[in-house]
CSV table of C-alpha atoms in Angstrom, one decimal:
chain,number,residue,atom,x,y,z
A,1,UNK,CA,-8.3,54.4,27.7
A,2,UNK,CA,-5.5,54.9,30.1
A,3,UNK,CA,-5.9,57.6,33.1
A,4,UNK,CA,-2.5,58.7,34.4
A,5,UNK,CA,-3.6,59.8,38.0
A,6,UNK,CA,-1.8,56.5,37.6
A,7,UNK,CA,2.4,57.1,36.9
A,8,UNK,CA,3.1,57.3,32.6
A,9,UNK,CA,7.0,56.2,32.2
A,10,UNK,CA,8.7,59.3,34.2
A,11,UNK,CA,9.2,62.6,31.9
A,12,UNK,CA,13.2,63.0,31.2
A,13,UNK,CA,14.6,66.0,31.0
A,14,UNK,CA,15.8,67.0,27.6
A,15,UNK,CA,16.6,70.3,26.3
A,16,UNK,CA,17.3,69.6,22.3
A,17,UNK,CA,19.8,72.5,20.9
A,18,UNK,CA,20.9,72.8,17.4
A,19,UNK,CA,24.3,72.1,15.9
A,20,UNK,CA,27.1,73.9,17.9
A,21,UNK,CA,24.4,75.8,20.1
A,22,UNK,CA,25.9,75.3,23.7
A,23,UNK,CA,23.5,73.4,24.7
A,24,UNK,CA,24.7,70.8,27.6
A,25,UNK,CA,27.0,68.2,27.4
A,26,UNK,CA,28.6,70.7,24.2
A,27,UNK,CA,31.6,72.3,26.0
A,28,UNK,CA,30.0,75.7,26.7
A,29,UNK,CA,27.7,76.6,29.4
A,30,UNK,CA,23.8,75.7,28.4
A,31,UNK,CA,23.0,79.8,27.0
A,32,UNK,CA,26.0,81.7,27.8
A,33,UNK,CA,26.2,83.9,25.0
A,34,UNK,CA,24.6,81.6,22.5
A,35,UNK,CA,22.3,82.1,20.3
A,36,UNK,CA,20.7,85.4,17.9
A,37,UNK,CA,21.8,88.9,19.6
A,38,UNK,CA,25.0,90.1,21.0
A,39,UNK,CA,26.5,88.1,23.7
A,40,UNK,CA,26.1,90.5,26.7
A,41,UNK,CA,27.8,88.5,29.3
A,42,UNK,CA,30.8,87.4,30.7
A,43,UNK,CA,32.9,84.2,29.0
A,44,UNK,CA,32.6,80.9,30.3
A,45,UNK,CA,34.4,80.3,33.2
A,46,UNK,CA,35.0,83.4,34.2
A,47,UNK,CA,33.8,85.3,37.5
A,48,UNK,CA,30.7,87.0,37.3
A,49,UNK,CA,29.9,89.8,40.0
A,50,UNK,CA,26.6,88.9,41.7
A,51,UNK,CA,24.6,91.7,42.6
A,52,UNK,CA,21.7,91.7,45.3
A,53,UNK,CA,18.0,92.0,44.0
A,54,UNK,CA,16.9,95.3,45.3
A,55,UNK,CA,13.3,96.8,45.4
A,56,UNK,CA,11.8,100.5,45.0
A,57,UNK,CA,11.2,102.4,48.2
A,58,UNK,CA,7.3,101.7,47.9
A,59,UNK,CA,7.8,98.5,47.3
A,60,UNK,CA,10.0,97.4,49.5
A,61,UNK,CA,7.2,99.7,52.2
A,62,UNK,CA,4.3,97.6,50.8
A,63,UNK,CA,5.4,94.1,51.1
A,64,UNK,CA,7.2,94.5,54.4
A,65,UNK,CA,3.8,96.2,55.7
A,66,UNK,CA,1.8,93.0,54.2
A,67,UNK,CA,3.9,90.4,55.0
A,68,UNK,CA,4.7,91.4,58.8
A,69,UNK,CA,0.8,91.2,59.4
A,70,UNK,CA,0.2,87.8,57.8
A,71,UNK,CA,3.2,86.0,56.0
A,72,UNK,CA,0.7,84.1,53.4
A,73,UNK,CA,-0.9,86.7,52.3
A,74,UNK,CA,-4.6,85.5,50.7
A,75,UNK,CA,-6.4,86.2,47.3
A,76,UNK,CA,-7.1,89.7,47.9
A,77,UNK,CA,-4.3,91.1,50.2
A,78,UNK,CA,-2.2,89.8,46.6
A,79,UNK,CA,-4.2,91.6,44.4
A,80,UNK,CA,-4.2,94.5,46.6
A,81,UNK,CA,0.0,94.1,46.4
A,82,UNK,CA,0.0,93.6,42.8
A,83,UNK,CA,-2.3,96.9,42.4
A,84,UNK,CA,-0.3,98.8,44.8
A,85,UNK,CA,3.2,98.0,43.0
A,86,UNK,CA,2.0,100.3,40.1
A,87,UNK,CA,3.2,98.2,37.4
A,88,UNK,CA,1.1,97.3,34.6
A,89,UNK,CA,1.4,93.7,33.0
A,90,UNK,CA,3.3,94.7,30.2
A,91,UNK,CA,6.1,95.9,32.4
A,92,UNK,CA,6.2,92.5,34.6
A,93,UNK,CA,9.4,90.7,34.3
A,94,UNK,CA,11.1,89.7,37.7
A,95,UNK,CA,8.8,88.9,40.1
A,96,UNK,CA,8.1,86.6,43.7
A,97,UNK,CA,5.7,83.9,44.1
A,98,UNK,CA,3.7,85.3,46.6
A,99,UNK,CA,2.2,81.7,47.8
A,100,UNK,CA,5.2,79.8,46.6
A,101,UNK,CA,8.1,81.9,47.4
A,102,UNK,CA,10.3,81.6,44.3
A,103,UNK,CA,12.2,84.1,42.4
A,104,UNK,CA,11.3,83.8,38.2
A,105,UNK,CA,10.6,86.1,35.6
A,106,UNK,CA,8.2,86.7,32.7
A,107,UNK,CA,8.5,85.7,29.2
A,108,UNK,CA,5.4,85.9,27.6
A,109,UNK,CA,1.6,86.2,28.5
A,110,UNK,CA,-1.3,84.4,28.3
A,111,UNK,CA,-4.8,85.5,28.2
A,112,UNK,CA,-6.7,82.5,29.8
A,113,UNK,CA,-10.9,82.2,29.9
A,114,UNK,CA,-11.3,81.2,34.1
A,115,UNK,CA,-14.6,79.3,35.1
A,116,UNK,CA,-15.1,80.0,38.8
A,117,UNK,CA,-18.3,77.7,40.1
A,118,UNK,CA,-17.8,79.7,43.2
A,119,UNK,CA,-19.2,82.8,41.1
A,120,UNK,CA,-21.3,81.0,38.8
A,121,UNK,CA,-24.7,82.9,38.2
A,122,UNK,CA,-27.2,82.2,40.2
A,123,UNK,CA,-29.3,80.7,38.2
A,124,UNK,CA,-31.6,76.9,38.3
A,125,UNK,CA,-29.0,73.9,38.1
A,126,UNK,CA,-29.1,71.8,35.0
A,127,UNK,CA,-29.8,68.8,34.4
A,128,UNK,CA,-27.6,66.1,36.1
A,129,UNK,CA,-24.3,66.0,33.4
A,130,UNK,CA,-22.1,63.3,32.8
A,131,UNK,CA,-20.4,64.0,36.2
A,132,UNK,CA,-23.0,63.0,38.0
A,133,UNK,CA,-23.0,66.7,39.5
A,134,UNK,CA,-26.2,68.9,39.4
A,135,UNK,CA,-24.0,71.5,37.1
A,136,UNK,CA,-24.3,75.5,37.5
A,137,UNK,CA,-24.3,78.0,34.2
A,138,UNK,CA,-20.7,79.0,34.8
A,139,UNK,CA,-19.3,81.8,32.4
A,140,UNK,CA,-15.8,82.0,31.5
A,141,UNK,CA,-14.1,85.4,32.1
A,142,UNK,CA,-10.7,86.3,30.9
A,143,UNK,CA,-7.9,86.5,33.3
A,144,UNK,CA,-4.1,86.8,33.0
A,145,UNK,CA,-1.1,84.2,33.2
A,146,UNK,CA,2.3,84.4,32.7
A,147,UNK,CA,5.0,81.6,31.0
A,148,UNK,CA,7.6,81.9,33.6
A,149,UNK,CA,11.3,80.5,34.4
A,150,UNK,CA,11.9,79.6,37.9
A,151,UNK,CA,15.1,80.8,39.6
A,152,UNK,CA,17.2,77.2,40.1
A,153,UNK,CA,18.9,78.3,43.2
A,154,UNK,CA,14.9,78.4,44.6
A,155,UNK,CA,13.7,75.4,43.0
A,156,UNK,CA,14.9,73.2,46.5
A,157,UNK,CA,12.7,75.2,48.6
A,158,UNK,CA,9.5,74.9,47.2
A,159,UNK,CA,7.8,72.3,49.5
A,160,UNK,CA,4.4,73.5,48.9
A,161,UNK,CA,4.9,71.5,45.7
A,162,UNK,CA,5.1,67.8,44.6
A,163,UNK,CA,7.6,68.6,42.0
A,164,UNK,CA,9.4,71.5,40.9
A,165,UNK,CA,7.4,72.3,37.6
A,166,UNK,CA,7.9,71.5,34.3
A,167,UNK,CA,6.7,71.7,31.2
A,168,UNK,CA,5.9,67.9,30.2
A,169,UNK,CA,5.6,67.3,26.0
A,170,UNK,CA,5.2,63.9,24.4
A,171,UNK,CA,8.7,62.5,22.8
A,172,UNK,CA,8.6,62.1,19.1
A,173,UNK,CA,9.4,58.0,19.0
A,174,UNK,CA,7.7,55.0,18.9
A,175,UNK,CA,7.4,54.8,22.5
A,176,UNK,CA,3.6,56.3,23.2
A,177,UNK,CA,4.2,57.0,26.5
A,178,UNK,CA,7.7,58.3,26.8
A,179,UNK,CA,7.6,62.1,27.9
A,180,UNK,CA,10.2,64.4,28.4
A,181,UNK,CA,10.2,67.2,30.4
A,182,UNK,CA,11.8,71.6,30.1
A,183,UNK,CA,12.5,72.1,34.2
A,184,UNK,CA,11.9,75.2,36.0
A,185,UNK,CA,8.9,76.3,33.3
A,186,UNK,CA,5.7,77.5,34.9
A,187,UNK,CA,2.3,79.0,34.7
A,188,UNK,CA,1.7,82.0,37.4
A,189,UNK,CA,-1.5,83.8,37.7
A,190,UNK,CA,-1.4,87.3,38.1
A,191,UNK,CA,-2.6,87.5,41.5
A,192,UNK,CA,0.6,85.5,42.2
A,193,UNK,CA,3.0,87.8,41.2
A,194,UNK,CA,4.8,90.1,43.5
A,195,UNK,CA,6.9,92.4,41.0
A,196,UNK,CA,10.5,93.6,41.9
A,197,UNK,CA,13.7,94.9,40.0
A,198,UNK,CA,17.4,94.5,39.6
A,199,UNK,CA,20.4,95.8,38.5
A,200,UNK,CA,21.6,92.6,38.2
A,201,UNK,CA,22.0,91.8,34.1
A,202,UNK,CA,21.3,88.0,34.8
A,203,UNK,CA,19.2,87.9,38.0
A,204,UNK,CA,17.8,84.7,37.4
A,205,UNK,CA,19.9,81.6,37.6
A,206,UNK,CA,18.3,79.0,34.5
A,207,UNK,CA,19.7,77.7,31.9
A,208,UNK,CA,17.4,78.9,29.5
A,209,UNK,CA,17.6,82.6,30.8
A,210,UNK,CA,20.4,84.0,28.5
A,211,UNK,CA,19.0,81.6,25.4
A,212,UNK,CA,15.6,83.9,25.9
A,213,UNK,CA,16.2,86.7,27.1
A,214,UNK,CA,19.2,89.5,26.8
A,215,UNK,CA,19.9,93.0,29.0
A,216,UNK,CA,19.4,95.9,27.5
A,217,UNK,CA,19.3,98.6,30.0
A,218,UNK,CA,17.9,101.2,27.4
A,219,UNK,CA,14.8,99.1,27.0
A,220,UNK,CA,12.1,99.7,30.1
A,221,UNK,CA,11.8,96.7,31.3
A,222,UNK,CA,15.3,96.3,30.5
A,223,UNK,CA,15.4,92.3,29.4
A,224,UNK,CA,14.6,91.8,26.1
A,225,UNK,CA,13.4,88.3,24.2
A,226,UNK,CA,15.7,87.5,22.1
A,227,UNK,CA,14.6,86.1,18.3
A,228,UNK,CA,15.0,82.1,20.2
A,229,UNK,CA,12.7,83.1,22.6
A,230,UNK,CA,10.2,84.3,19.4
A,231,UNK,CA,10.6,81.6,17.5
A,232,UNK,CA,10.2,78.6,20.5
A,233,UNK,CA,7.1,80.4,21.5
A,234,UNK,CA,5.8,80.3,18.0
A,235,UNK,CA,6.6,76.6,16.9
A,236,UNK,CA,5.6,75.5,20.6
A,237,UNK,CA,2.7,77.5,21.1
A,238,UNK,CA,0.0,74.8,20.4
A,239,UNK,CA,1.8,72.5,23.2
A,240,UNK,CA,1.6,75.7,25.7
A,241,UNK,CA,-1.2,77.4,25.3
A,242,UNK,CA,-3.2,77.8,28.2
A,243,UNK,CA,-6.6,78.7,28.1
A,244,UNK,CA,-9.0,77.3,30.0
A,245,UNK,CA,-9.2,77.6,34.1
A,246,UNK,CA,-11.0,75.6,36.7
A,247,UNK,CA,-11.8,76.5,40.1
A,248,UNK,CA,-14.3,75.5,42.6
A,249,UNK,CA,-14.3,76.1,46.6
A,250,UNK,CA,-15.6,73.3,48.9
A,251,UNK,CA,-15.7,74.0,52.6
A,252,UNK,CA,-13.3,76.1,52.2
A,253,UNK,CA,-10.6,74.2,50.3
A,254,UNK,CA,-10.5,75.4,46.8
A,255,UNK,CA,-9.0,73.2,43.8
A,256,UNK,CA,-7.7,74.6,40.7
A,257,UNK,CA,-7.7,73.2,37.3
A,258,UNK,CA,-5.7,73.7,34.3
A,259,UNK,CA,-5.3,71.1,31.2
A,260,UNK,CA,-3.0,71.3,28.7
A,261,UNK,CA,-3.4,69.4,25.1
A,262,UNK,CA,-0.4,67.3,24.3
A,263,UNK,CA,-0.8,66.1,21.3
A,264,UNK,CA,-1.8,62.3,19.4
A,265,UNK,CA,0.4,59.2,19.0
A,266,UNK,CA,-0.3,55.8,17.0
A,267,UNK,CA,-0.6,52.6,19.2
A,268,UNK,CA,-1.3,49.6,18.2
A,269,UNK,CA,-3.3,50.6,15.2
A,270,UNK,CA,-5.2,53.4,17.8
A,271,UNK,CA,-4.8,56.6,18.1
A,272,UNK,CA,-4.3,58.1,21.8
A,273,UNK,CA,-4.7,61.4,22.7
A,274,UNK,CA,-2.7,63.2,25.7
A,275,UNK,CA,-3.3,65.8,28.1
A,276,UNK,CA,-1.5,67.0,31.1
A,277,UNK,CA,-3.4,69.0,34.4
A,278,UNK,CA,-2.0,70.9,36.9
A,279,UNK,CA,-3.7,71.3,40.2
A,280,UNK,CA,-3.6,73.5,43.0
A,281,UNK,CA,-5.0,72.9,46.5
A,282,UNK,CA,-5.5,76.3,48.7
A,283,UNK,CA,-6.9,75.7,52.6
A,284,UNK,CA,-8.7,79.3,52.9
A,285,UNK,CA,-8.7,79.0,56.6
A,286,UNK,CA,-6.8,78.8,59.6
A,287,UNK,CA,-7.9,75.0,60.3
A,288,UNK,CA,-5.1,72.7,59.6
A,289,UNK,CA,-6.1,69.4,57.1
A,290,UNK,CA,-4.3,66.8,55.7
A,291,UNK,CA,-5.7,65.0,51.6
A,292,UNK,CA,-5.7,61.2,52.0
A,293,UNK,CA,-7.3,60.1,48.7
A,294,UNK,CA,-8.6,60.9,45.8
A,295,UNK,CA,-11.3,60.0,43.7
A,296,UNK,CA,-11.9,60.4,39.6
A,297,UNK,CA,-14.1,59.8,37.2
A,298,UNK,CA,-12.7,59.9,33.5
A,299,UNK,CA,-15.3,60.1,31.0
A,300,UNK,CA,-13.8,59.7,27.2
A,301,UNK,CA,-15.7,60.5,23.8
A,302,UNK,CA,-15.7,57.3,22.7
A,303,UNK,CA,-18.6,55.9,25.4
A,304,UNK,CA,-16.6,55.0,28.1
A,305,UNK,CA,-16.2,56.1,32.1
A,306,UNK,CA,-13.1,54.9,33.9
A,307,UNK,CA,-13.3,55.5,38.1
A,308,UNK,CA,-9.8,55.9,39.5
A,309,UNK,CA,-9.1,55.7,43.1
A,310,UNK,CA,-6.2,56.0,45.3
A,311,UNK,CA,-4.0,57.2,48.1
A,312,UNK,CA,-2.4,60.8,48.5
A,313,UNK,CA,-2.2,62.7,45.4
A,314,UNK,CA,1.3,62.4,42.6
A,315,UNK,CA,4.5,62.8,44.8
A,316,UNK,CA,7.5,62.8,43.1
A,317,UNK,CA,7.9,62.1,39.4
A,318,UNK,CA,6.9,58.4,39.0
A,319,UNK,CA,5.3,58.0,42.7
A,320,UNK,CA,2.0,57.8,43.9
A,321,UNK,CA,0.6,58.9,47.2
A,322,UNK,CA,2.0,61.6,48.4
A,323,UNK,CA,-0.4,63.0,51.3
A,324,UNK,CA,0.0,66.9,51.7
A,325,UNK,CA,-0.6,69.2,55.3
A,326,UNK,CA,-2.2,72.3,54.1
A,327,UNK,CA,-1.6,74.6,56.8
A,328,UNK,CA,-2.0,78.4,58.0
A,329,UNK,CA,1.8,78.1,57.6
A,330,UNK,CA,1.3,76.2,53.7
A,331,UNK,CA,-1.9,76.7,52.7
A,332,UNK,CA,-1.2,75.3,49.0
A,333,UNK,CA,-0.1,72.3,47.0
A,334,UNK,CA,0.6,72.1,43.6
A,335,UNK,CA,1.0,68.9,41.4
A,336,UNK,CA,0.8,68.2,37.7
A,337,UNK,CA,0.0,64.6,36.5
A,338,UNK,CA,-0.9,63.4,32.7
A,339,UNK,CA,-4.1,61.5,31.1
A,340,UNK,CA,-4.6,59.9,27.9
A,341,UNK,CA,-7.7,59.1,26.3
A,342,UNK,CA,-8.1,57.0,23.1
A,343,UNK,CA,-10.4,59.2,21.9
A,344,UNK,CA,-10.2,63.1,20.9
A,345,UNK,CA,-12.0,64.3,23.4
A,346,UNK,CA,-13.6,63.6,27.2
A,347,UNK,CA,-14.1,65.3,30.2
A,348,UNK,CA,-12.5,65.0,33.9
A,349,UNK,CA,-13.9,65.4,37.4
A,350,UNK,CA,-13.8,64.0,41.0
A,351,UNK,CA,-13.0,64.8,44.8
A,352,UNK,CA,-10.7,65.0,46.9
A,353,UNK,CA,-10.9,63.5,50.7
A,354,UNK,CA,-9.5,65.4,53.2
A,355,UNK,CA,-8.9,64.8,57.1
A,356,UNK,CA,-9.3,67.0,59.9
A,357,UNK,CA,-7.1,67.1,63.1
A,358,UNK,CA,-9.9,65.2,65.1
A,359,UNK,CA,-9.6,62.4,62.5
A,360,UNK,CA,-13.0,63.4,60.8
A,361,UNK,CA,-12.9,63.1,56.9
A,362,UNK,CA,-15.0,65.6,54.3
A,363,UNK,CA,-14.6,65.0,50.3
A,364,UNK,CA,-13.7,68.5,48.4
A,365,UNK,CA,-15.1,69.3,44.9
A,366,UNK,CA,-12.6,68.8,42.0
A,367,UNK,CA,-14.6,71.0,39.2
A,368,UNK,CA,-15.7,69.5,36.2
A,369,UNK,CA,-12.9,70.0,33.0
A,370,UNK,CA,-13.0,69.5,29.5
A,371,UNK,CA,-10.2,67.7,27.6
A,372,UNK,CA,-10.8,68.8,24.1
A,373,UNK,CA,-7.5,68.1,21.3
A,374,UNK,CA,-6.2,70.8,18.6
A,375,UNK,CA,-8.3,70.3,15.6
A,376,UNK,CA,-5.2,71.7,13.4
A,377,UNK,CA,-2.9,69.6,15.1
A,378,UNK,CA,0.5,69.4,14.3
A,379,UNK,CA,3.3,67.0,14.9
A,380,UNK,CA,4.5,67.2,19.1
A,381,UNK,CA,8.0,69.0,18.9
A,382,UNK,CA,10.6,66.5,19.9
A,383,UNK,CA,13.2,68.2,22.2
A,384,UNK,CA,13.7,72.4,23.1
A,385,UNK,CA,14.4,73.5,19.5
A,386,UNK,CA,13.2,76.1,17.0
């Protein structure tokens, strides 16, 4: 069993295009009028007019109103936003981070099961589990995420994150730990998104956008997926499906949780299952705190408990112990790391240790997750291709 809160061989980027598709490195621009549909932009080369992203009048009232009386606005002053903008989730498309600040824009949904221990029912606590936790009944309920593409030109200004995120996948080659990675492809939940419109026929700068997604200003919303976007989504969709949610609040610092199957590779005559997590750390109040270590406990099918311990949290791709502020000013982190199990199953949990600005320390909940593997697995895609 290997646990990758330790560093896996750094993910590559690689976007795999067919035959005389433009992808890079091919002589056109990476989904510049490539691809099924008509080409609806400008050549190559050429000068494109940029237009400014503008808002509607109530909009534009709304989010000036909530972000001149507190500039990270919390849980519900989002929600409240997202209500107020009057646009129901089929009609999402470009949109701000409202905790991360980035521009993107909504390909497809995903209807995700959340487990929330800080609204579990109130009911007698199990049985000590696995974790070694006193574990509370806590019932699933569905709640809303989007596959994104982050604007590029925002992807430097994210420092509320370890790593601007990507979509990690397991390359199809001998090599059982080589992983590659699609930059600029995220997971927002609703409550996260701030929606907002354009006249602008590419307002997003990735180089996936125009592959995806093409204008069509008859259509309300007016950017349409184009039969590549259908057709990744489909071949891919057991490599992105998200479904399950973790979250737990501990004095208040809440940690969220969300694992992603990855698929199985032969090594050395075993097999070895992969998953990747991504976590986010929100400070709920005003006090500033700083996470020095962390703590885990890896529990795998096959009998065995792994304890991994260490500085800081993943920094940059390939580095450890990156030690994040969470502040009134950046009150979240976000970080995605990788575990792999030789056996199909396990389960995940663990704390976080935290330091206050008179140098005492308290240890935050991470909430119990399940890694569970596809039953009707297929083979890992190898590269962006469909």
């Amino acid at each position: 069993m290997s646990a990758a809160p330790g560093p896996s061989r750094a993910p590559q980027p690689l976007l795999r295009f067919p035959e005389g598709a433009g992808g890079p490195g091919s002589g056109r621009a990476a989904g510049r009028g490539s691809g099924p549909g008509p080409c609806t932009c400008p050549c190559p080369g050429g000068p494109r007019k940029r237009r400014r992203t503008t808002f509607s009048r109530g909009q534009l009232s709304e989010l000036e109103r909530a972000f001149a009386a507190v500039p990270y606005p919390d849980i519900a002053t989002r929600e409240r936003l997202a209500e107020l903008t009057q646009l129901p989730e089929a009609k999402i498309q470009l949109f701000l981070h409202s905790v991360f600040g980035y521009r993107g824009i909504v390909l497809f949904p995903w209807q995700a099961r959340l487990y929330d221990r800080d609204v579990a029912s109130p009911v007698t606590e199990k049985n000590e589990n696995v974790a070694g936790h006193g574990s509370k009944e806590v019932k699933g309920k569905t709640h809303t995420y989007y596959q994104v593409l982050i604007d590029a030109r925002d992807c430097p200004h994210i420092s509320q994150r370890s790593q601007t995120e990507a979509v990690t996948f397991l390359a199809n080659h001998d090599d059982s730990r080589a992983l590659y990675a699609i930059p600029g492809l995220d997971y927002v939940s609703h409550e996260d998104i701030l929606p907002y419109s354009s006249t602008d026929q590419v307002p997003i700068q990735h180089e996936l956008f125009e592959r995806f997604l093409m204008y069509d200003q008859t259509k309300v919303p007016p950017f349409v997926a184009r039969d590549t976007l259908c057709a990744w989504q489909e071949k891919n969709h057991p490599w992105l499906e998200l479904s399950d949610v973790h979250r737990e609040t501990t004095e208040n610092i809440r940690v969220t949780v969300i694992p992603f199957y990855m698929g199985m590779r032969e090594a050395q005559n075993s097999h070895v299952y992969w998953w990747r997590y991504c976590i986010r750390l929100e400070n709920l109040d005003s006090e500033v705190v700083q996470l020095r270590e962390r703590h885990w406990r890896i529990f795998s099918l096959s009998g065995t408990l792994e304890t991994v311990r260490g500085r800081g949290v993943v920094g940059r791709v390939g580095t450890l112990g990156r030690e994040p502020v969470l502040s009134k000013e950046q009150p979240a982190f976000q970080y995605s790391s990788h575990v792999s199990l030789q056996a199909s199953s396990g389960h995940m949990w663990g704390t976080f240790r935290f330091e206050r600005p008179d140098g005492s320390h308290f240890d935050v909940r991470i909430p119990p997750f399940s890694l569970e593997s596809n039953k009707d697995e297929k083979t890992p895609p190898s590269g962006l291709h469909w």
